[in-house]
PDB file of C-alpha atoms in Angstrom:
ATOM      1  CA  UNK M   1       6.494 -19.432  15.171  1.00  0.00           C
ATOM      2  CA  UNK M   2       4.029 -17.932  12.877  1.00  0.00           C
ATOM      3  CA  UNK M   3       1.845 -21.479  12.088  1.00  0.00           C
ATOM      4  CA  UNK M   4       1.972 -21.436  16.130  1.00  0.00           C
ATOM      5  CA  UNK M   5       0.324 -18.230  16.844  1.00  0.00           C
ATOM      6  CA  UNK M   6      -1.778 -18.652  13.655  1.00  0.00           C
ATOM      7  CA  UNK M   7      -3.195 -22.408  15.504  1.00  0.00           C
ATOM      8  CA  UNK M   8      -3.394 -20.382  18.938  1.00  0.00           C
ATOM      9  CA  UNK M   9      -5.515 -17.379  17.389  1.00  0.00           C
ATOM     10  CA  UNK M  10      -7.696 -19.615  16.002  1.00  0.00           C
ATOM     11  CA  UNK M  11      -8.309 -21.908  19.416  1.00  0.00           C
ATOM     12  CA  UNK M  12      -8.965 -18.596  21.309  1.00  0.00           C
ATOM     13  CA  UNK M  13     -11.453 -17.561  18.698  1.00  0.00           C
ATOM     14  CA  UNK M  14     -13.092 -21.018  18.703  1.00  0.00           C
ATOM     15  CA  UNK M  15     -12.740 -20.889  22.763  1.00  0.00           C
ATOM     16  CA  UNK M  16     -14.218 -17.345  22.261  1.00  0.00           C
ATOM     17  CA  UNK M  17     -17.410 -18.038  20.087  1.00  0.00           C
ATOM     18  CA  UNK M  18     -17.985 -20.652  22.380  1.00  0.00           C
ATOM     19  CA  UNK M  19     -18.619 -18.734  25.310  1.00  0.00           C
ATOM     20  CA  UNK M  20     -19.998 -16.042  23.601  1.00  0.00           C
ATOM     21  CA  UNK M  21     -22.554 -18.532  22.225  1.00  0.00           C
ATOM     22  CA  UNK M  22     -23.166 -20.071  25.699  1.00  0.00           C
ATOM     23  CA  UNK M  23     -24.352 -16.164  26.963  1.00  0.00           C
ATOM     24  CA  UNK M  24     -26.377 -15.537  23.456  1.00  0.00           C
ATOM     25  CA  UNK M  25     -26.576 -16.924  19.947  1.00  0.00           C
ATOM     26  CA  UNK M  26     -27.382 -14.014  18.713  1.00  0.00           C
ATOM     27  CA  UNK M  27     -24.493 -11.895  20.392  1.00  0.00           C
ATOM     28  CA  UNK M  28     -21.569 -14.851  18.294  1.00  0.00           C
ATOM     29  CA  UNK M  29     -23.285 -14.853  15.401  1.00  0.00           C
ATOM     30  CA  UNK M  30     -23.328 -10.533  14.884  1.00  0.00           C
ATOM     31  CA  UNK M  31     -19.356 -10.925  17.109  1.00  0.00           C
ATOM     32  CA  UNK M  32     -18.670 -13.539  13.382  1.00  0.00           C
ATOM     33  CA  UNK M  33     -20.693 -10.913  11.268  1.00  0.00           C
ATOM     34  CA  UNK M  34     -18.733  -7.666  12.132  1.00  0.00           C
ATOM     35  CA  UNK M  35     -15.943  -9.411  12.429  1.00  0.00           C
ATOM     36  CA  UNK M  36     -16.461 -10.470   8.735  1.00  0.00           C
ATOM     37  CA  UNK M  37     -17.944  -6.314   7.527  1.00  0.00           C
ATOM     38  CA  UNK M  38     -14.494  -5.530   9.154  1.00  0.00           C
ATOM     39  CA  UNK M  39     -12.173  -7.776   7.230  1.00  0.00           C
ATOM     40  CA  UNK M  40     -13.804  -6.955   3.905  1.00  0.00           C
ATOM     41  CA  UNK M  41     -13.737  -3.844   4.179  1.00  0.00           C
ATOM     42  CA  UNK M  42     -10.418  -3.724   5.324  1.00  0.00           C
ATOM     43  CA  UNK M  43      -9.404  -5.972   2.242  1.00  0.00           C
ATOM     44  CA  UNK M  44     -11.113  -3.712  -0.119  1.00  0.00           C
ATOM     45  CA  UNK M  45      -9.431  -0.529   1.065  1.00  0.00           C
ATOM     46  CA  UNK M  46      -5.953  -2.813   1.304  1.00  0.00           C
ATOM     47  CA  UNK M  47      -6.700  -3.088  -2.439  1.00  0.00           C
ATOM     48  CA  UNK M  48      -6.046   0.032  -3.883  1.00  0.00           C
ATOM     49  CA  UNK M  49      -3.439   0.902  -1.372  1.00  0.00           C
ATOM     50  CA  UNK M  50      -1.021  -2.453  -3.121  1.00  0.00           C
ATOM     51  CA  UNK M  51      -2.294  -0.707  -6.482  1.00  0.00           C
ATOM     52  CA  UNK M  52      -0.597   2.196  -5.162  1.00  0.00           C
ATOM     53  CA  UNK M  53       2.437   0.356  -3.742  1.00  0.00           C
ATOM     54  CA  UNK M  54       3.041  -0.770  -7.358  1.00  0.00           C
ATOM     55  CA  UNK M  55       2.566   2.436  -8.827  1.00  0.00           C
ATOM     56  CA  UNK M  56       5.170   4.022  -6.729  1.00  0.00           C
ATOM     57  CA  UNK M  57       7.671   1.200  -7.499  1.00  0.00           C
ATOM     58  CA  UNK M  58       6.916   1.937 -11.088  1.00  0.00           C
ATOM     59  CA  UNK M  59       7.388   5.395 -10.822  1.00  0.00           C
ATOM     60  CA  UNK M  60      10.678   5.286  -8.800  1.00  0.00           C
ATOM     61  CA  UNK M  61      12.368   2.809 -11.266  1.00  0.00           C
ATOM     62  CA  UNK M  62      11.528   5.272 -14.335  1.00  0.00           C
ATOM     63  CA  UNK M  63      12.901   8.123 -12.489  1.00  0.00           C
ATOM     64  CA  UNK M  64      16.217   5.893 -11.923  1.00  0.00           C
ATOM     65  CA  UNK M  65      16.221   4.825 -15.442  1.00  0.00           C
ATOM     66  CA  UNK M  66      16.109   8.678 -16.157  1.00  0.00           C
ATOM     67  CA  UNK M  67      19.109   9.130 -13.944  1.00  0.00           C
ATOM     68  CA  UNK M  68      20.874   6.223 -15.672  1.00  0.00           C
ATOM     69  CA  UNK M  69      20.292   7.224 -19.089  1.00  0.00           C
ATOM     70  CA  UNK M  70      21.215  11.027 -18.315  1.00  0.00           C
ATOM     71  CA  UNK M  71      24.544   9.928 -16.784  1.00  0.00           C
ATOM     72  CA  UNK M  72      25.150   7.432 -20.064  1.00  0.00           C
ATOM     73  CA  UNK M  73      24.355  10.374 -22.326  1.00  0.00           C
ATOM     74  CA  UNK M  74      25.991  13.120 -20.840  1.00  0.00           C
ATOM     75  CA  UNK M  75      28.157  13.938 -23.499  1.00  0.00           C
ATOM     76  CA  UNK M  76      25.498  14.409 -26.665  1.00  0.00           C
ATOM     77  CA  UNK M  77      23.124  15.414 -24.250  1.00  0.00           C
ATOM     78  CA  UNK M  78      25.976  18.361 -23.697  1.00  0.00           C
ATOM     79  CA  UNK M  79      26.835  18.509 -27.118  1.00  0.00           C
ATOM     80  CA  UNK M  80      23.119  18.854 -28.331  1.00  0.00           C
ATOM     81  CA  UNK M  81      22.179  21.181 -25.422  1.00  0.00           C
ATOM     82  CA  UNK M  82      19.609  19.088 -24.326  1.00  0.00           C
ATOM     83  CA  UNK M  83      20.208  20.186 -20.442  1.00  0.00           C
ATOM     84  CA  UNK M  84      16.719  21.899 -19.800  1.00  0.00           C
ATOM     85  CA  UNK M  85      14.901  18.823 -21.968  1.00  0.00           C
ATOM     86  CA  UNK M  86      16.600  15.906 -20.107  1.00  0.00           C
ATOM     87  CA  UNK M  87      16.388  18.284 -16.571  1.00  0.00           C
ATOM     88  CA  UNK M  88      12.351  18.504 -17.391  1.00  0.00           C
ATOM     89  CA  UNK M  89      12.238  14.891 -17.707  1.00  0.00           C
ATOM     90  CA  UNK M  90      13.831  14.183 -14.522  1.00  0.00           C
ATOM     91  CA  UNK M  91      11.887  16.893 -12.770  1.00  0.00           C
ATOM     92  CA  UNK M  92       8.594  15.659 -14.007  1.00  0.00           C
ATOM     93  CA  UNK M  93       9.152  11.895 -13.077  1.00  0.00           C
ATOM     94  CA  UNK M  94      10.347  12.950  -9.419  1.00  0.00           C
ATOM     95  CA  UNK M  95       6.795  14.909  -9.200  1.00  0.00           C
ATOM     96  CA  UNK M  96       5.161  11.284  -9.809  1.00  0.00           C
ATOM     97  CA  UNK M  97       7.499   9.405  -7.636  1.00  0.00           C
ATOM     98  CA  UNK M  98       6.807  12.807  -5.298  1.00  0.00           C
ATOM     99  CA  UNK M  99       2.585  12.418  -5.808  1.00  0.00           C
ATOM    100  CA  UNK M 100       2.166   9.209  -5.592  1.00  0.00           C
ATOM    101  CA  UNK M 101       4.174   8.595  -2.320  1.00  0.00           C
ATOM    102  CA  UNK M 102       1.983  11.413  -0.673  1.00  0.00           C
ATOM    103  CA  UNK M 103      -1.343   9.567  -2.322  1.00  0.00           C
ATOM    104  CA  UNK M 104       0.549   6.627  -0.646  1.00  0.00           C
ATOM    105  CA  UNK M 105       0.898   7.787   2.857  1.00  0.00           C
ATOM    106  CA  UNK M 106      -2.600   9.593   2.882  1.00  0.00           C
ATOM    107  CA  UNK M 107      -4.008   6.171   2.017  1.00  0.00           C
ATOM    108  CA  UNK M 108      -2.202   4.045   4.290  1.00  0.00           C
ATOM    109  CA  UNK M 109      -3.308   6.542   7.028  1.00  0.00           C
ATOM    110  CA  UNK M 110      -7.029   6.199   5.976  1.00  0.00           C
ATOM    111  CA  UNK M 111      -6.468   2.211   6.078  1.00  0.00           C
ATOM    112  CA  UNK M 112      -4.729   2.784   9.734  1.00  0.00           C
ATOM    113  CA  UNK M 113      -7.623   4.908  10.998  1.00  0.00           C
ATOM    114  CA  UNK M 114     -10.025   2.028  10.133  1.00  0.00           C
ATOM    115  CA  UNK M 115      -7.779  -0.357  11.190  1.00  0.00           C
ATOM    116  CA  UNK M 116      -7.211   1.013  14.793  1.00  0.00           C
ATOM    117  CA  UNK M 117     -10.830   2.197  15.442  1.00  0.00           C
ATOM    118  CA  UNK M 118     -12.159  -0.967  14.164  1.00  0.00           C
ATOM    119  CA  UNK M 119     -10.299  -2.870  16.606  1.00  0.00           C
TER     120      UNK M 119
END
């Protein structure tokens, strides 16, 4: 299905330019040209936002190894009185996982607002 619509997209585009080109050169050639601003631009911002994507799987998995490790050292963490310590380590890796996934969603929406005006 996908190689399908990925042949068809590219025979209307062809079909597209060609028309285009029949009315004016110079009206395909700027069509190619933004067309070409749009997807770099898109793939730069699309850059940082996988950055970010990573980030946030980074950050979850240290909070859940937090979790983990809390749970497997309950006892001397008891013993020791190591509540507030262990509790400020949790707290302060769920503010990451917190910041990052609101950095995450701003940026996606940025990306979407280009996205959708651009089309």
């Amino acid at each position: 299905k996908l190689m399908v619509d990925g042949i068809h997209s590219c025979f209307q585009v062809l079909i597209f330019f060609g028309v285009l080109y029949s009315m004016s050169a110079w009206l395909a050639f700027g069509q190619l040209g933004l067309a070409a601003a749009g997807t770099w631009i898109t793939v730069i911002l699309g850059k940082r936002l996988v950055r970010m994507q990573k980030d946030q799987q980074r950050h979850e998995g240290n909070f859940r190894y937090s979790l983990v490790h809390l749970r497997d050292h309950a006892e001397p963490v008891a013993f020791y009185k190591g509540e507030a310590t262990e509790g400020q380590c949790i707290d302060d890796r769920f503010g990451r996982v917190c910041q990052n996934w609101e950095a995450v969603i701003t940026w996606q929406r940025n990306v979407d607002f280009f996205t959708t005006g651009y089309a």
